Every structure is written in structure tokens, then in C-alpha cells.
mmCIF file of C-alpha atoms in Angstrom:
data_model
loop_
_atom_site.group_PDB
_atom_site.id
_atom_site.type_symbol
_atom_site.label_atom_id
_atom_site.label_comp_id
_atom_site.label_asym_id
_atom_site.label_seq_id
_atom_site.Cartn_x
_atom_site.Cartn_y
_atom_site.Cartn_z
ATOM 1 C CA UNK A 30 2.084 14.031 38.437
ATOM 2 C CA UNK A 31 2.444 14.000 34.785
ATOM 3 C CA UNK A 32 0.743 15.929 32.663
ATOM 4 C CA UNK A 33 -0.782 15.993 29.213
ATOM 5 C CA UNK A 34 1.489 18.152 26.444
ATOM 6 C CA UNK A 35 1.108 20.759 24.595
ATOM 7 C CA UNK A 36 2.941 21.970 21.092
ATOM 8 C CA UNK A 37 2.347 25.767 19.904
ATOM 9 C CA UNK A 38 2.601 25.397 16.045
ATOM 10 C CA UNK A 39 3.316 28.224 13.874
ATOM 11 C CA UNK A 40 4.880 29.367 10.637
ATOM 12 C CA UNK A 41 6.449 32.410 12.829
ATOM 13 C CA UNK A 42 9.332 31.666 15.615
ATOM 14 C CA UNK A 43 8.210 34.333 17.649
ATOM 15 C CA UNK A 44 4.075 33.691 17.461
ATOM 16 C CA UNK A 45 4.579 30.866 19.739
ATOM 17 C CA UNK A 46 7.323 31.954 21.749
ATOM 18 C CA UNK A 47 5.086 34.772 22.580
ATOM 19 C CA UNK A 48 2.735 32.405 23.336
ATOM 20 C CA UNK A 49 4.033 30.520 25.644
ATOM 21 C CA UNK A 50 5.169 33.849 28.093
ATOM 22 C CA UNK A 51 1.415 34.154 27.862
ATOM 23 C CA UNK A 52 0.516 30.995 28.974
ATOM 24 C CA UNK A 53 3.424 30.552 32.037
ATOM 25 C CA UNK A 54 2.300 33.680 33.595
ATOM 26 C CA UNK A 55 -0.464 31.310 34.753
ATOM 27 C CA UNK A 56 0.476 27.904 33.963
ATOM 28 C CA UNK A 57 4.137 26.717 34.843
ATOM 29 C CA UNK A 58 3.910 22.535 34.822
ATOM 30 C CA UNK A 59 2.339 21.819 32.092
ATOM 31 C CA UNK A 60 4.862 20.627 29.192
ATOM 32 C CA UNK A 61 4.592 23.267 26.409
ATOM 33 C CA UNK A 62 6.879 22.668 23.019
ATOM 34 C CA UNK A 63 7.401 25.166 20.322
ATOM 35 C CA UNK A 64 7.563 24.096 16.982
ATOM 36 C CA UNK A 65 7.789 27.895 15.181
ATOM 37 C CA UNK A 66 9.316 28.503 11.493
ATOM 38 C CA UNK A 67 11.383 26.718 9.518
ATOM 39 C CA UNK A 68 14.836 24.760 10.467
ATOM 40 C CA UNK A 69 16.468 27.805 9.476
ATOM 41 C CA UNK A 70 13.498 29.570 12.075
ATOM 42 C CA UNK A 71 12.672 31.656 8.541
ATOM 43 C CA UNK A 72 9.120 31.707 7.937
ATOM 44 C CA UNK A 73 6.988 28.502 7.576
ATOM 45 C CA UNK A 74 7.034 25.063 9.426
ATOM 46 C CA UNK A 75 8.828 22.100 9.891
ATOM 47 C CA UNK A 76 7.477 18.458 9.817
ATOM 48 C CA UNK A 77 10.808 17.167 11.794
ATOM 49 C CA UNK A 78 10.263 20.754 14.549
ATOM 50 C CA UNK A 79 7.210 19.388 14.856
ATOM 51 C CA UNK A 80 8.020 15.634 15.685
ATOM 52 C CA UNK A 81 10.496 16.825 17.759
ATOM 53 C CA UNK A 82 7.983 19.156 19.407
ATOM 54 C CA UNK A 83 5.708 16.227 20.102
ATOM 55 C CA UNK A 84 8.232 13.841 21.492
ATOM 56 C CA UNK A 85 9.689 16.056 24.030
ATOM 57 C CA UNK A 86 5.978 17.192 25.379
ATOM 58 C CA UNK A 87 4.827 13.245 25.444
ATOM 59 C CA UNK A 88 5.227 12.712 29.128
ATOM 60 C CA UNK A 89 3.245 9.646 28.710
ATOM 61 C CA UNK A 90 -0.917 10.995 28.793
ATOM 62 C CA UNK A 91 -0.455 12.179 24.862
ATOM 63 C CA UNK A 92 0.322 15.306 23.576
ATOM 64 C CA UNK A 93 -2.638 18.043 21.714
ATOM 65 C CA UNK A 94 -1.326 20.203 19.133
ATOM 66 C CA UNK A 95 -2.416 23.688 17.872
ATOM 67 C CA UNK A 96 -1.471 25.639 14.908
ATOM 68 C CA UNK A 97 -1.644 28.437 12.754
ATOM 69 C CA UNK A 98 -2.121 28.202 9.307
ATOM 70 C CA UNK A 99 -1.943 26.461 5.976
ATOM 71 C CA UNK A 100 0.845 23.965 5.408
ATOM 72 C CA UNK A 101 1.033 24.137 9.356
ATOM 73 C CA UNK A 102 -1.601 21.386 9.258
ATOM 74 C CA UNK A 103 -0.531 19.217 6.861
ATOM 75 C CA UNK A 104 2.887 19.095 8.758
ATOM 76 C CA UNK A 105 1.642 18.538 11.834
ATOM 77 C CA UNK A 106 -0.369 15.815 10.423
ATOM 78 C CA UNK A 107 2.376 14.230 8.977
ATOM 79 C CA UNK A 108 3.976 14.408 11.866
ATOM 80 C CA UNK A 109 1.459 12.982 13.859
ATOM 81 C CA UNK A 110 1.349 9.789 11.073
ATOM 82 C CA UNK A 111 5.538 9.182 11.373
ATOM 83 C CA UNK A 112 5.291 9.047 15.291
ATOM 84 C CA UNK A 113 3.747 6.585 17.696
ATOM 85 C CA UNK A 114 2.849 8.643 20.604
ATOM 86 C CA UNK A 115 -0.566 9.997 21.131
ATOM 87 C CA UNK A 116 -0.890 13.194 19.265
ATOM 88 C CA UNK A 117 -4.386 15.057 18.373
ATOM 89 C CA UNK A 118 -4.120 18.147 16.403
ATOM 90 C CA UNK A 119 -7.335 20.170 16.885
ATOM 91 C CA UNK A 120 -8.850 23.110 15.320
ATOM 92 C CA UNK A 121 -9.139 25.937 17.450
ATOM 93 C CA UNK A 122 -7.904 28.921 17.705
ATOM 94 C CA UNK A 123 -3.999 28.954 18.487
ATOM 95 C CA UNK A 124 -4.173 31.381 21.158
ATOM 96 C CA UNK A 125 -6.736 31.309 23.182
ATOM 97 C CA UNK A 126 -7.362 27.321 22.541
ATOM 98 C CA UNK A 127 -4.067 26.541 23.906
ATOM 99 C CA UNK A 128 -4.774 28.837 26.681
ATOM 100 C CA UNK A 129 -7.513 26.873 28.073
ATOM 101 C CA UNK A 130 -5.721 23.573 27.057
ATOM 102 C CA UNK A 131 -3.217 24.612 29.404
ATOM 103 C CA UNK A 132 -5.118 25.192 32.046
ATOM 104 C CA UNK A 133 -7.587 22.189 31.607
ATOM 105 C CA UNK A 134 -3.849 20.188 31.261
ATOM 106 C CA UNK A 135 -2.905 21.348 34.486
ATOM 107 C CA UNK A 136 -5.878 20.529 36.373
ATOM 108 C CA UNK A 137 -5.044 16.940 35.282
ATOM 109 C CA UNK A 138 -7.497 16.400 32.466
ATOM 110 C CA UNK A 139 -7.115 13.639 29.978
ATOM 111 C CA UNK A 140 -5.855 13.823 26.376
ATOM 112 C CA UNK A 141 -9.503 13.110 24.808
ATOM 113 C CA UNK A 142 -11.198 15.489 28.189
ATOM 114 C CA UNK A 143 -8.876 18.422 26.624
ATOM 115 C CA UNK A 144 -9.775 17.906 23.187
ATOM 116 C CA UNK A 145 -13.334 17.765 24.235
ATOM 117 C CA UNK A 146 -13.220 21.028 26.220
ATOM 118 C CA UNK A 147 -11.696 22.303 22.830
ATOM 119 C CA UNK A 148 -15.004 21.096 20.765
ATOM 120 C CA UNK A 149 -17.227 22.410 23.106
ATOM 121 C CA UNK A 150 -15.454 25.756 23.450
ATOM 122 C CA UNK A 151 -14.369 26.707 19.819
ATOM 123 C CA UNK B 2 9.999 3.371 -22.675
ATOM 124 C CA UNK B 3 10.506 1.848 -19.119
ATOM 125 C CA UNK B 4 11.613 4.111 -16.815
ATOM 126 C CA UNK B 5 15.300 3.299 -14.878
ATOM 127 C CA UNK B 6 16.841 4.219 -11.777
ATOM 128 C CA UNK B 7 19.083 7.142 -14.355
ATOM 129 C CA UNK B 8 16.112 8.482 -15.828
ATOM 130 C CA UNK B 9 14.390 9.327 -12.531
ATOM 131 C CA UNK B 10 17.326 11.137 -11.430
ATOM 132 C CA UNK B 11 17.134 12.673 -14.897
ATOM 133 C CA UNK B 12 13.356 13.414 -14.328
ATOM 134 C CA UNK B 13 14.555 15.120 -10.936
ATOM 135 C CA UNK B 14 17.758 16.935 -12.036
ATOM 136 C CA UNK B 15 15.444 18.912 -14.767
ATOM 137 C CA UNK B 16 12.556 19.467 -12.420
ATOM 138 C CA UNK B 17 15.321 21.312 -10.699
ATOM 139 C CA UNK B 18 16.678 23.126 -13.391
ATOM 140 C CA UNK B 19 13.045 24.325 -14.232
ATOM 141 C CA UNK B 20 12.452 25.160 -11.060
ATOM 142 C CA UNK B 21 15.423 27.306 -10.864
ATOM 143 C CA UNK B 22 14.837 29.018 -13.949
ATOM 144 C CA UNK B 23 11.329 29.727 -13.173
ATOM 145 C CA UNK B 24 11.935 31.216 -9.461
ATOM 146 C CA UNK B 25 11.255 34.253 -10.271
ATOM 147 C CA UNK B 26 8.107 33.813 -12.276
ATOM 148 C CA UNK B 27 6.605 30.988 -9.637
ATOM 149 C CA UNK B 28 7.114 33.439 -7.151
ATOM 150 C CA UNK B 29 5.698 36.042 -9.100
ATOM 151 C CA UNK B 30 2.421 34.062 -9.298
ATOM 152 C CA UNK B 31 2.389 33.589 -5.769
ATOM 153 C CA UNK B 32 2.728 37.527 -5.590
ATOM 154 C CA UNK B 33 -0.437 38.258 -6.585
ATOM 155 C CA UNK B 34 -2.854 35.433 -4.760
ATOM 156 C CA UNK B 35 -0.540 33.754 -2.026
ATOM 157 C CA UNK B 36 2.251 34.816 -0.126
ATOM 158 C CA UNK B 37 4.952 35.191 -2.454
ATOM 159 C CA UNK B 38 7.478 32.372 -1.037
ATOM 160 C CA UNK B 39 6.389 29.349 -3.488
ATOM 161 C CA UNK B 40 9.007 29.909 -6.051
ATOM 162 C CA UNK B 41 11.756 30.453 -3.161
ATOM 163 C CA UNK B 42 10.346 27.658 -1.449
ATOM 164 C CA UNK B 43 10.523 24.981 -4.520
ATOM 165 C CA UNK B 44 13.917 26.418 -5.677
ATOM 166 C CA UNK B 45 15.206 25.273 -1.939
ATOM 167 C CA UNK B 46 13.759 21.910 -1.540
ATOM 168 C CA UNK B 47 14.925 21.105 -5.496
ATOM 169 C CA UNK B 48 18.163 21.963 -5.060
ATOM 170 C CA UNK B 49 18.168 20.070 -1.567
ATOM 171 C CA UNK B 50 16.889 17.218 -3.877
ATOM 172 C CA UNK B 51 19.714 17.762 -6.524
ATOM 173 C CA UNK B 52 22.365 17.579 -4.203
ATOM 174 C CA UNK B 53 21.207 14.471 -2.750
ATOM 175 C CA UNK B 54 20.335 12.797 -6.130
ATOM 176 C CA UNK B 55 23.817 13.178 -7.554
ATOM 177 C CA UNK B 56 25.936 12.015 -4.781
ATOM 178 C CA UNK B 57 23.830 9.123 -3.435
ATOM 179 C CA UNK B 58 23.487 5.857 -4.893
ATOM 180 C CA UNK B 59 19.648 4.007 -5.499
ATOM 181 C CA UNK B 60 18.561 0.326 -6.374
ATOM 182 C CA UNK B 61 14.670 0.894 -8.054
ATOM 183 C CA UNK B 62 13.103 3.748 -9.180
ATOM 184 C CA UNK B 63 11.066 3.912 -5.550
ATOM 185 C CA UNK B 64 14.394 4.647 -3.826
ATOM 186 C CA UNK B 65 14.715 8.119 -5.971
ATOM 187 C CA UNK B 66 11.279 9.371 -5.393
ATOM 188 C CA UNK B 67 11.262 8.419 -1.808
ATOM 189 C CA UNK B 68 14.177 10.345 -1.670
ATOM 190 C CA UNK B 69 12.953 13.267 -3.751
ATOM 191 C CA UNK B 70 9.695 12.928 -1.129
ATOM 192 C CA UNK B 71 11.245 12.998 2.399
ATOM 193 C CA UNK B 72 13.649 16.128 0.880
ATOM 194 C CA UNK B 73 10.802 18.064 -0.199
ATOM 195 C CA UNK B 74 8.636 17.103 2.971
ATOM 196 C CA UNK B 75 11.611 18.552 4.849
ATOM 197 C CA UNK B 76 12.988 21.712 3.413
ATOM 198 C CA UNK B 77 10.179 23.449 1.222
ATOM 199 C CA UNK B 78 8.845 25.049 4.532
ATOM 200 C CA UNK B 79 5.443 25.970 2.598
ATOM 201 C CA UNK B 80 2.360 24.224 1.704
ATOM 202 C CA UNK B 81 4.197 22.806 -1.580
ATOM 203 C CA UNK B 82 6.407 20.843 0.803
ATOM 204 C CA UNK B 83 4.106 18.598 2.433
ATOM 205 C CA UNK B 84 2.161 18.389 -0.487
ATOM 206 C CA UNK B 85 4.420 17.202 -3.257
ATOM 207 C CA UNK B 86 6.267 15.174 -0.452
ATOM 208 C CA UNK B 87 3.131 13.047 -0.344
ATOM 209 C CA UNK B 88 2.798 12.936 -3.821
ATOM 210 C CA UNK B 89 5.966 11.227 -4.590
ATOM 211 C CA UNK B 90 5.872 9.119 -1.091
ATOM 212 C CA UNK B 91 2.608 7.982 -2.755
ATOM 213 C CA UNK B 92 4.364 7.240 -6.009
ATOM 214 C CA UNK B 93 7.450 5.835 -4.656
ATOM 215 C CA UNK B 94 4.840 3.027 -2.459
ATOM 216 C CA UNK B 95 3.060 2.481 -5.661
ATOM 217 C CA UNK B 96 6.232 1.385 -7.441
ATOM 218 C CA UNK B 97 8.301 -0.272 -5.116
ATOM 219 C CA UNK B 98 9.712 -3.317 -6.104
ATOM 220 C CA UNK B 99 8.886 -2.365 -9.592
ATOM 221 C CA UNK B 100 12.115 -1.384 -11.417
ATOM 222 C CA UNK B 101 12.348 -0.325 -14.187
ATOM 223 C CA UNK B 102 8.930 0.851 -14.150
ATOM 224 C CA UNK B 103 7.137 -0.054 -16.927
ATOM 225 C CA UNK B 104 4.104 2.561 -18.342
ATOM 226 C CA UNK B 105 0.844 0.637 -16.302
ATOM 227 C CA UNK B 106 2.868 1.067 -13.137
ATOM 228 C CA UNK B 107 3.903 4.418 -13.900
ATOM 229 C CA UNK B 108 0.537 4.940 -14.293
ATOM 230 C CA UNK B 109 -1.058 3.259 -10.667
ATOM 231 C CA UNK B 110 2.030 5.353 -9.725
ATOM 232 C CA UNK B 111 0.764 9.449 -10.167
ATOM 233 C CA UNK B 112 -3.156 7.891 -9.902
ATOM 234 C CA UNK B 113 -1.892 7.114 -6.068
ATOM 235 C CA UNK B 114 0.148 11.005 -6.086
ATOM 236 C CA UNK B 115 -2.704 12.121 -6.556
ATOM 237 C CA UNK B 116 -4.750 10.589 -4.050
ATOM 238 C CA UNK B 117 -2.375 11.599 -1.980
ATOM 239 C CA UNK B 118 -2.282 15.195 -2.406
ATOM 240 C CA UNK B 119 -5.745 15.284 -2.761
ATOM 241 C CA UNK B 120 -5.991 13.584 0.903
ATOM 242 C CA UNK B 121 -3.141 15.563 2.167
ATOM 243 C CA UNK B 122 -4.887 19.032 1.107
ATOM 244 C CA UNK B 123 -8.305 18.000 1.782
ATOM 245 C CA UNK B 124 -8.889 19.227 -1.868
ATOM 246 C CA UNK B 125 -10.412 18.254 -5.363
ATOM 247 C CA UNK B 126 -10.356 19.687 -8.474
ATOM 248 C CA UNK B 127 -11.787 23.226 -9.591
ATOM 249 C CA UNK B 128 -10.278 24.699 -6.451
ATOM 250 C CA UNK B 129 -7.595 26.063 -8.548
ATOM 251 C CA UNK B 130 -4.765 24.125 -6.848
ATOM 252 C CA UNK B 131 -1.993 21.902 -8.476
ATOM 253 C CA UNK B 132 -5.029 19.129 -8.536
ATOM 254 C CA UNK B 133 -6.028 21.068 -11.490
ATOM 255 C CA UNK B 134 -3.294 19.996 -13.384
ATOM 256 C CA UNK B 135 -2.063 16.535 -11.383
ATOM 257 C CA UNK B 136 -5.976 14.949 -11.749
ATOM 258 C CA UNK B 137 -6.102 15.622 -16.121
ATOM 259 C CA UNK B 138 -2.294 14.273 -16.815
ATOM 260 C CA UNK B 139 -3.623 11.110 -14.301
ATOM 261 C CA UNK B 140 -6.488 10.917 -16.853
ATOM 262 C CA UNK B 141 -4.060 11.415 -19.804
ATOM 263 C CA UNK B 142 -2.283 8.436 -18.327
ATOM 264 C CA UNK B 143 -5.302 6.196 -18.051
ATOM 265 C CA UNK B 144 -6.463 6.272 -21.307
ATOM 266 C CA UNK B 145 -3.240 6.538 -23.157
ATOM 267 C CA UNK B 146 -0.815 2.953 -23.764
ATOM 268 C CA UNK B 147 2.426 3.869 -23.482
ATOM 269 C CA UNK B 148 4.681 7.176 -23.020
ATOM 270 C CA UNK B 149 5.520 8.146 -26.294
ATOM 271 C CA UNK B 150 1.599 8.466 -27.296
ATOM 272 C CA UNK B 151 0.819 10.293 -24.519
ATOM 273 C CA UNK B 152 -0.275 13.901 -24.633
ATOM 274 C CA UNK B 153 0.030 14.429 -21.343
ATOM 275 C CA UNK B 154 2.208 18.180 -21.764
ATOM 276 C CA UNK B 155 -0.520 19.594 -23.764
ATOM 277 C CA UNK B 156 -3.184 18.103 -21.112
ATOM 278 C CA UNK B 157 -0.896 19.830 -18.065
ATOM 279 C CA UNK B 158 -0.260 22.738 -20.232
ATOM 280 C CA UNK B 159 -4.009 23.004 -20.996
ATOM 281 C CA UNK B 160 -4.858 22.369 -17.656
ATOM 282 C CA UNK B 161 -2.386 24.902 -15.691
ATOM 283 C CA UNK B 162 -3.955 28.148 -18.369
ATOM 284 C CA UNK B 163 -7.411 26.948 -17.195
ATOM 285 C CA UNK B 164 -6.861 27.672 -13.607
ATOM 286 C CA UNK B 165 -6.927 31.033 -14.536
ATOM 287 C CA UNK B 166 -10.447 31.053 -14.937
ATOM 288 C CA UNK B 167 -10.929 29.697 -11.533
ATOM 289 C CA UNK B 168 -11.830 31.432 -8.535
ATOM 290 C CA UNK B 169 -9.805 29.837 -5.649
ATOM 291 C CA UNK B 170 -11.276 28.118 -2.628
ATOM 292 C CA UNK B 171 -8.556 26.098 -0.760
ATOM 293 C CA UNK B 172 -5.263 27.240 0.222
ATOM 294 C CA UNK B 173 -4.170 31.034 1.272
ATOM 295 C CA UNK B 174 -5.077 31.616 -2.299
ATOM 296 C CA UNK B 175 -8.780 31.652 -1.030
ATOM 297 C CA UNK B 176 -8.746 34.632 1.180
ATOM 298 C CA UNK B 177 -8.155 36.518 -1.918
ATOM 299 C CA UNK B 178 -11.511 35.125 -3.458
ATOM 300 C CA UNK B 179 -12.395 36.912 -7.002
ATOM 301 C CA UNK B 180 -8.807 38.387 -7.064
ATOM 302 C CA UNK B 181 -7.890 35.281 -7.860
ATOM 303 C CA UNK B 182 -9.247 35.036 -11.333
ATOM 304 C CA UNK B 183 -7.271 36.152 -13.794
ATOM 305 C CA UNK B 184 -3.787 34.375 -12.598
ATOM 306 C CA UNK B 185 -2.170 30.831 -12.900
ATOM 307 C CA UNK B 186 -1.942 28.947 -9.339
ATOM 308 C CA UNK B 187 1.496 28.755 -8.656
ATOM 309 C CA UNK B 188 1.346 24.909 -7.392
ATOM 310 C CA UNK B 189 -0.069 24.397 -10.777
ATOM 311 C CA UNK B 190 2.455 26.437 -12.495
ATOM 312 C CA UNK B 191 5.372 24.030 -10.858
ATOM 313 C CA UNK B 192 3.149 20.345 -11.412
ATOM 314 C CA UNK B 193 3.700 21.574 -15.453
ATOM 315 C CA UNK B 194 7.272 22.024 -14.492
ATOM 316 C CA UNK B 195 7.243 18.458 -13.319
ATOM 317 C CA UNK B 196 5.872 16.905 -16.450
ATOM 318 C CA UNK B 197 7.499 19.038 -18.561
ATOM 319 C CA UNK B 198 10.459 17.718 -17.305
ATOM 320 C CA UNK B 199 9.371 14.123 -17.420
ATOM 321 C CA UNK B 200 8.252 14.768 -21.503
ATOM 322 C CA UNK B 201 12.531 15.614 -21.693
ATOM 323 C CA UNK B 202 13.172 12.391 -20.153
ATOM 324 C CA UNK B 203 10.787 10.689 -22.386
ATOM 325 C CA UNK B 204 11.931 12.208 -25.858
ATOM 326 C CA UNK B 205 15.922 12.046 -24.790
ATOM 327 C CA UNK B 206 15.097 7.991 -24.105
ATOM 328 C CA UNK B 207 13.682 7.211 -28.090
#
């Protein structure tokens, strides 16, 4: 079973590695990509991390994106332009949204179910 | 004036030698209402864009700011990055095919920068962003004819003092609400680098 993906966006490395210990002490199949800092992991964020990100946690039922803030956004949404696959970034909060993504992701929910569940929650 | 292939990689290789010289103070700005990286941040993704403007070789005009575009997208790592990436991705789509580019294309060129940063950031003007500066220079451009009549410095210099007055609403600079009156927006402080640079090109071509 395949499983929709998830990428952890943040200007800080160790935010979303963090975050995703967090989330595999509950959830462990659910595709989870990091896409933290710079390319030199210093502070900020990466359009070509985050296409990266996206591509390797497309396991073919589209990827949903979270992230932190500022010029996270416009990255990701850049990112989400250059590629083909089916990316949504949604507003919620990093943490806890991708929490529950993960765990509406593993119960087999769609792409558009999860970011629903997102709307309705945050 | 038209402007070449050379005198975009002029217009580049002095933005870069602004920027560098003005490190200190861009990051000053961003000090007191941002996080304090812009001037770091610019200096990288210039000199990134240096480095590939003098040992690459470019048919049109589009080529170099494409170039200048994806760098900057790539290696700023803050807000600026994706931002003036799309401005000159914008600009380089606006012109391509054109080469040299002649004044009205020049123009269609920044009108469609700043569309784009103005999409990209979800922004307008009197948010005290680089907009504040980008949107008057586009105006300078409209109503202007050519280059060398252009007032465009004093309209960006104008411009970039004015966001002073304002009280920011987009970017980190907004958390900082009425502490940010009183200071120059650092993205604006770097678009007047930009054209200051591109008034140099101008005057060296007469």
C-alpha cells in the first residue's frame, strides 16, 4: 500500500528532524522528507531541498507540504511550480498539522481528504 | 541606449560590487526590523552570480538574467532569494528573444518583475517592502522615452527614504509593527542598489 507524502519544511535543520522522531514514535510507513536549512544546512531554505524533498516522498498519491516561516513559502511554492508531481502546500501549523497528516496518511486517506482534514482542523 | 548581452553582465557585476560594499549596512537594516541575515544573504547569492557571469558565455540579454534568477533563487537562502529570483525570471521571459533590448522592452521587462514579486510575496505597495521602491522606478519607466531621460535613481532613491515612514505589514518585518518606523527596509535598501547600478551602466554607455 502506498501512501500519500509528507515534507517537514523549515528554515532550521534540526526543527524538522525533531519533527519527524515525533511523528515515527507513532507513525512508521508513511513517507516523511525533510527539507531543513540551507544547502550548506545554515539557516534558511532551499528551493532545490525542497524539490528534492517532494520527489522522494511522491510515491504516486501526491505529496502535502508544511512549513515554517517566511521565504519557506515562497520556496516551497516555487518548488511546487518547477515539478510535476502532485504537491499542496497548506497552512497549518508545522507541528501539530503534520502530526495529524501523518496519521490521516497512514490510515490511507487521499491527497485532497488530508488537506481537507487540515482546513477543517487548523 | 539599447541594452547588450556586456552591459547586463555589467549591470550584474556592479550590483555585486554594491552589494558587497554595502553588507554591512544591509545587514545592519535588517538588524533592527528583520533577522539580520539580508545583507549576508545578498552578498552570497551576488557573488554566486559573479562567478557565474564572468566565466559563462550568453546569446540575448534573457540568458544573463535567467541566469542571475535561478542563482539567486538558489543560494540567497532568505526571503530576498525567491523574491528577486522571480523578479528577474519575470524579466528575463519578458525579453527573450529581444536582444539588444531596446528601452519599451526594457520597460514591459521590470513592469512584469514586478508583477512577479508582487505575486511571489503576496504584497503591494505601502507595506514597506522592496515593492516600495520596484513599483515607482516601473512608473518612472512608463512615462519616461528612453534611458538617458529617465529619473528613475532619484525616483528609487526617493522611494527607498520613504519607507521609513512606513509601518511594516508583510514580511518578518511585521512582527515588529511600530518599531518599524523610523528605518529603511532592507529589500528596499538593495532594489536602489540594483538601479543604482543600472544608472552606471547607462552613463558609462553615452
Amino acid at each position: 500500500m502506498s501512501y500519500v507524502g509528507i515534507v517537514l519544511i523549515s528554515h532550521s535543520p534540526k526543527i524538522v528532524e525533531g519533527l519527524k522522531e515525533l511523528i515515527r514514535e507513532v507513525i512508521q510507513d508513511v513517507p516523511i522528507e525533510l527539507a531543513g536549512g540551507t544547502e550548506e544546512n545554515e539557516i534558511g531554505t532551499s528551493m532545490e531541498k525542497i524539490m528534492k524533498a517532494v520527489n522522494d516522498a511522491d510515491k504516486g498519491k501526491g505529496v502535502i507540504l508544511f512549513y515554517d516561516i517566511g521565504s519557506a513559502k515562497m520556496n516551497a511554492e516555487m518548488a511546487i511550480e518547477m515539478l510535476e508531481t502532485e504537491a499542496i502546500l497548506v497552512e497549518a501549523p508545522l507541528v501539530e498539522g503534520s502530526y495529524v497528516a501523518a496519521v490521516e496518511s497512514g490510515m490511507g486517506k487521499s491527497l485532497m481528504e488530508i488537506v481537507n482534514a487540515m482546513e477543517k482542523n487548523f | 541606449m539599447e541594452l547588450r548581452v556586456e552591459d547586463a553582465i555589467q549591470w550584474f557585476t556592479k550590483v555585486n560590487e554594491k552589494i558587497q560594499e554595502n553588507k554591512d549596512y544591509l545587514t545592519s537594516l535588517d538588524q533592527v526590523i528583520g533577522d539580520s541575515d539580508h545583507g549576508i544573504n545578498m552578498a552570497r547569492g551576488f557573488q554566486e552570480v559573479e562567478n557565474k557571469l564572468s566565466t559563462q558565455e550568453y546569446q540575448e540579454v534573457a540568458d544573463v538574467l535567467k541566469e542571475v534568477a535561478m542563482t539567486l533563487i538558489s543560494k540567497v537562502g532568505g526571503a530576498s532569494g525567491p523574491l528577486f529570483g522571480t523578479a528577474f525570471l519575470k524579466f528575463s521571459q519578458a525579453v527573450k528573444g529581444i536582444n539588444p533590448v531596446d528601452y519599451t522592452s526594457f520597460t514591459s521587462g521590470i513592469e512584469e518583475a514586478l508583477q512577479g514579486v508582487m505575486h511571489r510575496g503576496k504584497a503591494t505597495t505601502g507595506e514597506k517592502t522592496m515593492i516600495d521602491v520596484w513599483a515607482p522606478v516601473v512608473h518612472s519607466f512608463q512615462e519616461a522615452h528612453d534611458f538617458e531621460d529617465n529619473p528613475f535613481l532619484k525616483v528609487a532613491k526617493q522611494a527607498m527614504e520613504d519607507t521609513k515612514d512606513i509601518m511594516a505589514t508583510k514580511g518578518r518585518a511585521a512582527y515588529f509593527k511600530g518599531k518599524s518606523i523610523g528605518y529603511i527596509d532592507p529589500g528596499a535598501a538593495s532594489t536602489y542598489l540594483i538601479f543604482e547600478a543600472l544608472e552606471e551602466v547607462i552613463k558609462g554607455s553615452k
